[in-house]
Amino acid sequence: MKTILLILSSFFLSFSSIAQGVRLTGLVKEGPALQPFPYVTVTLKDAADKLIAAAITSDKGTFELDAVPAGKFFLSYSFTGFQTISKTIQINFGAPVHLAAVVLQPDPRQLNEVSVNAERTSVSLKLDKKVFETGKDVLSQSGAVTDLLNIVPSVSVSPGGAISLRGNSNVLVLIDGRRTGLTQGNALEQLPADQVERVEVITNPSSRFDAGGSAGIINIILKKNKKAGFSGQLRLVGGIPNETRISPSLNYKSNKLNLFSTYQLRLSDYVGLYTMLQSTGLSSVPVYLDQRQHENRHDDARLFYFGTDYQINKNNTLTAAFLRNATNDHDKTRLNYLYSGKSGGIDSSLNRSGESWEKRSYNQMEFNYTRNFDRVGKKFTVDMQYDFWDSDKDWNLSTSRILPAMITLPVIRTSSAGASKDLMIKTDFVQPLDSATTLEFGLKAEDRRVSSDFVAEQQNAAGWNIIDQIDNHLLYKELIGSAYTQFSGNAGAFSYQTGLRGELTHIGIEDRMGNYTNSKNYTRLFPTVNLSYRFKENATLQGSYSKRINRPSLGMIYPFNELTDLTTRYVGNPDLNPSYANVFELAFLRSWQSLTFNPSFYYQHNTGVIEDYTYRNTEGLFITMPVNISKETRRGFELSLLYNPLKWLQVNTELNIFHYAEQGFYLNQTFDYSGNTLTARVSTQMKLKNKLAFQALYNFRGAKSTAQTHTGALHSIDFGSSKSFLRDRATIMFDVSNLFELRKLTSRTVGRDYLINQTNIPNASRYRLTVVYRFNLKDSQAIRQAKSGNRD
């Protein structure tokens, strides 16, 4: 009986193997450096040249062919610009077969052709995200990351540096898939655009990502060395107003070790102009204020980034890196106040001069361990990141009254000191269940502690005295623990991905005076669903859903405020709560030979929305602070077009139209309001003979209103040109940002018995000349570098 069972078992195992076929796995490397070679086409054909199976290698150079029958076949490895390798292989039923690693060598006869034809477009319109690859567009090769983001599809940056996605500022900005202090405030202005390899715009993220940001996620991927031996580049930038950048980078790569380093010295000047027309007491005795502020800002910044990858063996890799960004800012402001009554004559005039000095130091240490398995797609990673920064800022304010009599008012000074420590640990595991389905799960913990001291003083005969008891210390603690799991797969033309993320958040706020002591705990589940169907004619339809959270930023919470302006102040609200959003999207993608068509419809329902509230206090100061209101809904349509009518001409166009409706009430102010607005962008790029290229970009953000404030439309034009020579080892670029100084932010705020009209121009037109020289840069590597990611 036992013998019969063994025979039956052997028969069924053999039958199962015949039915399912054999799985082939392998690895492709690029010669002569022997580094993993992604995007290689691997084909398996029979004696009649019939295709049996095909695959494309991953970022790690691995591939997998499933359900291969028994027999004799021809296996081929090919990549444009490299010598094709073909070999005969005999397949027998049994266990999976892991093939010996194959090394592809460059084909010198094809390299010149590759440099012209193998280049991809700068914008890849995918269903779950849009990928903008830098270095392809002229305007993405100079300036800071904020300049780069202003040309990324669906993304816009306001004149003040606020980043929004589809007109929604509740966006989570990541660097290499992680939160970092470089995305806080205007710190992205310190990061050079040439250090970015690509930008991913994810409007409905999966559960793998943090749930923060109701508008979605902008993921900035930094460059990482992929070249064998020593290589590097030197970048020199000169601009008007002054922008001087010196940025050398040096890299070394061997079979086991990869070293990468970048240093940047940046000296920048900014010229700003701010005007305000303020009318108060309109129901009785009106008073009018005409205010004008000139601003000169100077930044002295130094950035250093160093890291290493060490490949222990073919399956295990360690990465460690350190980043330091230190800045010294020196700003000067001149404010003039003209007060008048109903008759229109000037009643009084004041001048205020301000000068500030600020030092900031941001440091980041990161560690990554990656474990790859013999089975293609199976991976385990551990990430640790420790951020610590500190800042000190001092203001000196001198005020004098010119009319009706000359009087010098007491000098005011403010001092603020802040520091933060942020530790993050996370782990992810990807487990393919079979050739069509994958299970993924992970854990993450982040502990953040931020402290801030602020004091405001006024000079008197005896020395200095505290103003309005503004002398306090605030401590902010945030602990976020999260876990996720997601399941993805496909069945023919249908693909799916569903996941669930849970986040537990603890927030503690306390100050020395006991005015803002607060503790909050909230736990939420965030489900995600992505479904797609691929048609035969290069067309795909996708539907997606996700639940998101929008946590208030530190600037929204801090109750301290600078006293630069005599009449207006922005203060944070320590009692703010997060808002939540349910996001639905339906997208379609269709590609022709010269046209890509990508329309999408989306709907967002937000609760606990954070909105700015402006009021006038008993002392006549206008205070603006963020508050929570009941809800907001958005319904929108977005259309992206990528058109290549000629080989040397590319046109990118996008249009986003949405309707919004807000409801809520705070104190004596109702926030009920609804309206429509739009954003649009048109980019044209010409790549001519002799490596000469031109690009022009027009951005438009339509007017938008809330219950209190109407914000005017915003226009901007950017232009750039580039010329490469010395076999692409040197490039010279000229670009202009904010051409004709069109980026003027106008607003009109209406309240009970007052009216405020403002115009803000933080940055004048900027003209830049950039020279880049590269050494040990091989043509084939330059072509591939922008095609694959930095770090998973």
Coordinates of N, CA, C and O in Angstrom, one line a residue, residues 226-289:
K226 N 26.0 55.5 -10.5 CA 25.8 54.3 -11.1 C 27.0 53.9 -12.1 O 26.9 53.0 -12.8
K227 N 28.0 54.7 -12.0 CA 29.1 54.6 -13.0 C 30.3 53.9 -12.3 O 30.6 54.1 -11.2
A228 N 31.0 53.0 -13.1 CA 32.1 52.3 -12.6 C 33.3 53.2 -12.5 O 33.5 54.1 -13.3
G229 N 34.2 53.0 -11.5 CA 35.4 53.8 -11.4 C 35.1 55.1 -10.8 O 34.1 55.4 -10.2
F230 N 36.1 56.1 -11.0 CA 35.9 57.4 -10.6 C 35.1 58.2 -11.6 O 35.3 58.1 -12.8
S231 N 34.2 59.0 -11.2 CA 33.5 59.9 -12.1 C 33.0 61.1 -11.3 O 33.0 61.1 -10.0
G232 N 32.5 62.1 -11.9 CA 32.0 63.3 -11.2 C 31.7 64.4 -12.2 O 31.7 64.3 -13.4
Q233 N 31.4 65.6 -11.6 CA 31.1 66.8 -12.4 C 31.4 68.0 -11.5 O 31.4 67.9 -10.3
L234 N 31.5 69.1 -12.2 CA 31.7 70.4 -11.6 C 30.7 71.3 -12.2 O 30.6 71.5 -13.4
R235 N 29.8 71.9 -11.3 CA 28.8 72.8 -11.8 C 29.0 74.2 -11.2 O 29.2 74.4 -10.0
L236 N 29.0 75.2 -12.1 CA 29.2 76.6 -11.7 C 28.0 77.4 -12.2 O 27.6 77.3 -13.4
V237 N 27.5 78.2 -11.3 CA 26.3 79.0 -11.6 C 26.5 80.5 -11.2 O 27.0 80.8 -10.1
G238 N 26.2 81.4 -12.1 CA 26.2 82.8 -11.8 C 24.9 83.4 -12.2 O 24.3 83.1 -13.3
G239 N 24.3 84.4 -11.4 CA 23.0 84.9 -11.7 C 22.9 86.3 -11.3 O 23.7 86.9 -10.5
I240 N 21.8 87.0 -11.8 CA 21.4 88.3 -11.5 C 19.9 88.3 -11.2 O 19.1 87.8 -12.0
P241 N 19.4 88.7 -9.9 CA 20.2 89.1 -8.8 C 21.2 88.0 -8.4 O 21.0 86.9 -8.8
N242 N 22.2 88.4 -7.6 CA 23.3 87.5 -7.3 C 22.9 86.1 -7.0 O 22.1 85.9 -6.0
E243 N 23.3 85.1 -7.7 CA 23.2 83.7 -7.4 C 24.5 83.0 -7.8 O 24.7 82.8 -9.0
T244 N 25.3 82.7 -6.9 CA 26.6 82.1 -7.1 C 26.6 80.7 -6.5 O 26.3 80.6 -5.3
R245 N 26.8 79.7 -7.3 CA 26.8 78.3 -6.9 C 28.1 77.6 -7.4 O 28.4 77.7 -8.6
I246 N 28.8 77.0 -6.5 CA 29.9 76.1 -6.9 C 29.6 74.7 -6.3 O 29.5 74.6 -5.1
S247 N 29.4 73.8 -7.2 CA 29.0 72.4 -6.7 C 29.8 71.3 -7.4 O 29.4 70.9 -8.5
P248 N 30.8 70.9 -6.8 CA 31.5 69.7 -7.3 C 31.0 68.4 -6.7 O 30.4 68.4 -5.6
S249 N 31.0 67.3 -7.4 CA 30.6 66.0 -6.9 C 31.6 65.0 -7.4 O 32.1 65.1 -8.5
L250 N 31.8 64.0 -6.6 CA 32.8 63.0 -6.9 C 32.3 61.6 -6.5 O 31.7 61.5 -5.4
N251 N 32.4 60.6 -7.4 CA 31.8 59.3 -7.1 C 32.9 58.2 -7.5 O 33.7 58.4 -8.3
Y252 N 32.8 57.1 -6.7 CA 33.6 56.0 -7.1 C 32.8 54.7 -6.9 O 32.0 54.5 -5.9
K253 N 32.9 53.8 -7.9 CA 32.1 52.6 -7.8 C 33.0 51.4 -8.3 O 33.7 51.5 -9.3
S254 N 32.9 50.3 -7.5 CA 33.6 49.1 -7.8 C 32.6 48.0 -7.7 O 31.4 48.2 -7.5
N255 N 33.0 46.7 -7.7 CA 32.1 45.6 -7.7 C 31.3 45.6 -6.3 O 30.2 45.2 -6.2
K256 N 32.1 45.9 -5.2 CA 31.5 45.8 -3.9 C 31.1 47.1 -3.3 O 30.2 47.2 -2.5
L257 N 31.8 48.2 -3.7 CA 31.7 49.5 -3.0 C 31.2 50.6 -3.9 O 31.6 50.6 -5.1
N258 N 30.3 51.4 -3.4 CA 29.9 52.6 -4.2 C 29.9 53.8 -3.3 O 29.3 53.8 -2.2
L259 N 30.8 54.8 -3.6 CA 30.9 56.0 -2.8 C 30.4 57.2 -3.6 O 30.6 57.3 -4.8
F260 N 29.6 58.0 -2.9 CA 29.0 59.2 -3.6 C 29.1 60.4 -2.7 O 28.9 60.3 -1.5
S261 N 29.4 61.5 -3.3 CA 29.6 62.8 -2.5 C 29.3 64.0 -3.3 O 29.5 64.0 -4.5
T262 N 28.7 65.0 -2.6 CA 28.4 66.3 -3.2 C 28.6 67.4 -2.2 O 28.3 67.3 -1.1
Y263 N 29.2 68.5 -2.7 CA 29.4 69.7 -1.9 C 28.8 70.9 -2.7 O 29.0 70.9 -3.9
Q264 N 28.2 71.8 -2.0 CA 27.7 73.0 -2.7 C 27.9 74.2 -1.9 O 27.5 74.2 -0.7
L265 N 28.4 75.2 -2.5 CA 28.5 76.6 -1.9 C 27.5 77.5 -2.6 O 27.6 77.5 -3.9
R266 N 26.6 78.1 -1.9 CA 25.6 78.9 -2.6 C 25.5 80.3 -1.9 O 25.3 80.4 -0.7
L267 N 25.6 81.4 -2.7 CA 25.5 82.7 -2.2 C 24.4 83.3 -3.1 O 24.5 83.5 -4.3
S268 N 23.2 83.7 -2.4 CA 22.1 84.2 -3.2 C 21.5 85.4 -2.6 O 21.5 85.6 -1.4
D269 N 21.0 86.3 -3.5 CA 20.3 87.5 -3.0 C 18.9 87.5 -3.6 O 18.7 87.1 -4.8
Y270 N 18.0 88.0 -2.9 CA 16.6 88.0 -3.3 C 16.0 89.4 -3.1 O 16.3 90.0 -2.0
V271 N 15.3 89.9 -4.0 CA 14.7 91.2 -3.9 C 13.2 91.1 -3.9 O 12.6 90.5 -4.8
G272 N 12.5 91.6 -2.9 CA 11.1 91.5 -2.8 C 10.4 92.8 -2.6 O 10.9 93.8 -2.0
L273 N 9.1 92.9 -3.0 CA 8.3 94.1 -2.8 C 6.9 93.7 -2.4 O 6.3 92.8 -3.0
Y274 N 6.4 94.3 -1.3 CA 5.1 94.0 -0.7 C 4.3 95.3 -0.5 O 4.9 96.2 0.2
T275 N 3.1 95.3 -1.0 CA 2.3 96.5 -0.7 C 1.0 96.1 -0.1 O 0.5 95.0 -0.3
M276 N 0.4 97.0 0.7 CA -0.9 96.8 1.3 C -1.7 98.1 1.4 O -1.2 99.1 1.8
L277 N -3.0 98.0 1.0 CA -3.9 99.1 1.2 C -4.9 98.6 2.1 O -5.7 97.7 1.9
Q278 N -5.0 99.3 3.3 CA -5.9 98.8 4.4 C -6.9 99.9 4.7 O -6.5 101.1 4.9
S279 N -8.2 99.5 4.8 CA -9.2 100.5 5.1 C -10.0 99.9 6.4 O -10.4 98.8 6.4
T280 N -10.1 100.8 7.4 CA -10.7 100.3 8.6 C -11.7 101.4 9.1 O -11.7 102.6 8.6
G281 N -12.7 101.0 10.0 CA -13.7 102.0 10.4 C -14.6 102.5 9.3 O -15.0 103.6 9.3
L282 N -14.9 101.6 8.4 CA -15.7 102.0 7.2 C -17.1 102.4 7.6 O -17.7 103.2 6.8
S283 N -17.6 102.0 8.7 CA -19.0 102.3 9.1 C -19.1 103.6 9.8 O -20.2 104.1 10.1
S284 N -18.0 104.2 10.3 CA -18.0 105.4 11.0 C -17.0 106.4 10.5 O -17.2 107.0 9.5
V285 N -15.8 106.5 11.2 CA -14.8 107.3 10.7 C -13.6 106.5 10.1 O -12.9 105.9 10.8
P286 N -13.6 106.5 8.8 CA -12.6 105.6 8.1 C -11.2 106.0 8.3 O -10.9 107.2 8.3
V287 N -10.2 105.1 8.3 CA -8.8 105.3 8.3 C -8.2 104.5 7.3 O -8.5 103.3 7.2
Y288 N -7.3 105.1 6.5 CA -6.7 104.4 5.4 C -5.2 104.3 5.6 O -4.6 105.2 6.0
L289 N -4.6 103.1 5.3 CA -3.2 102.9 5.4 C -2.7 102.4 4.1 O -3.1 101.4 3.5

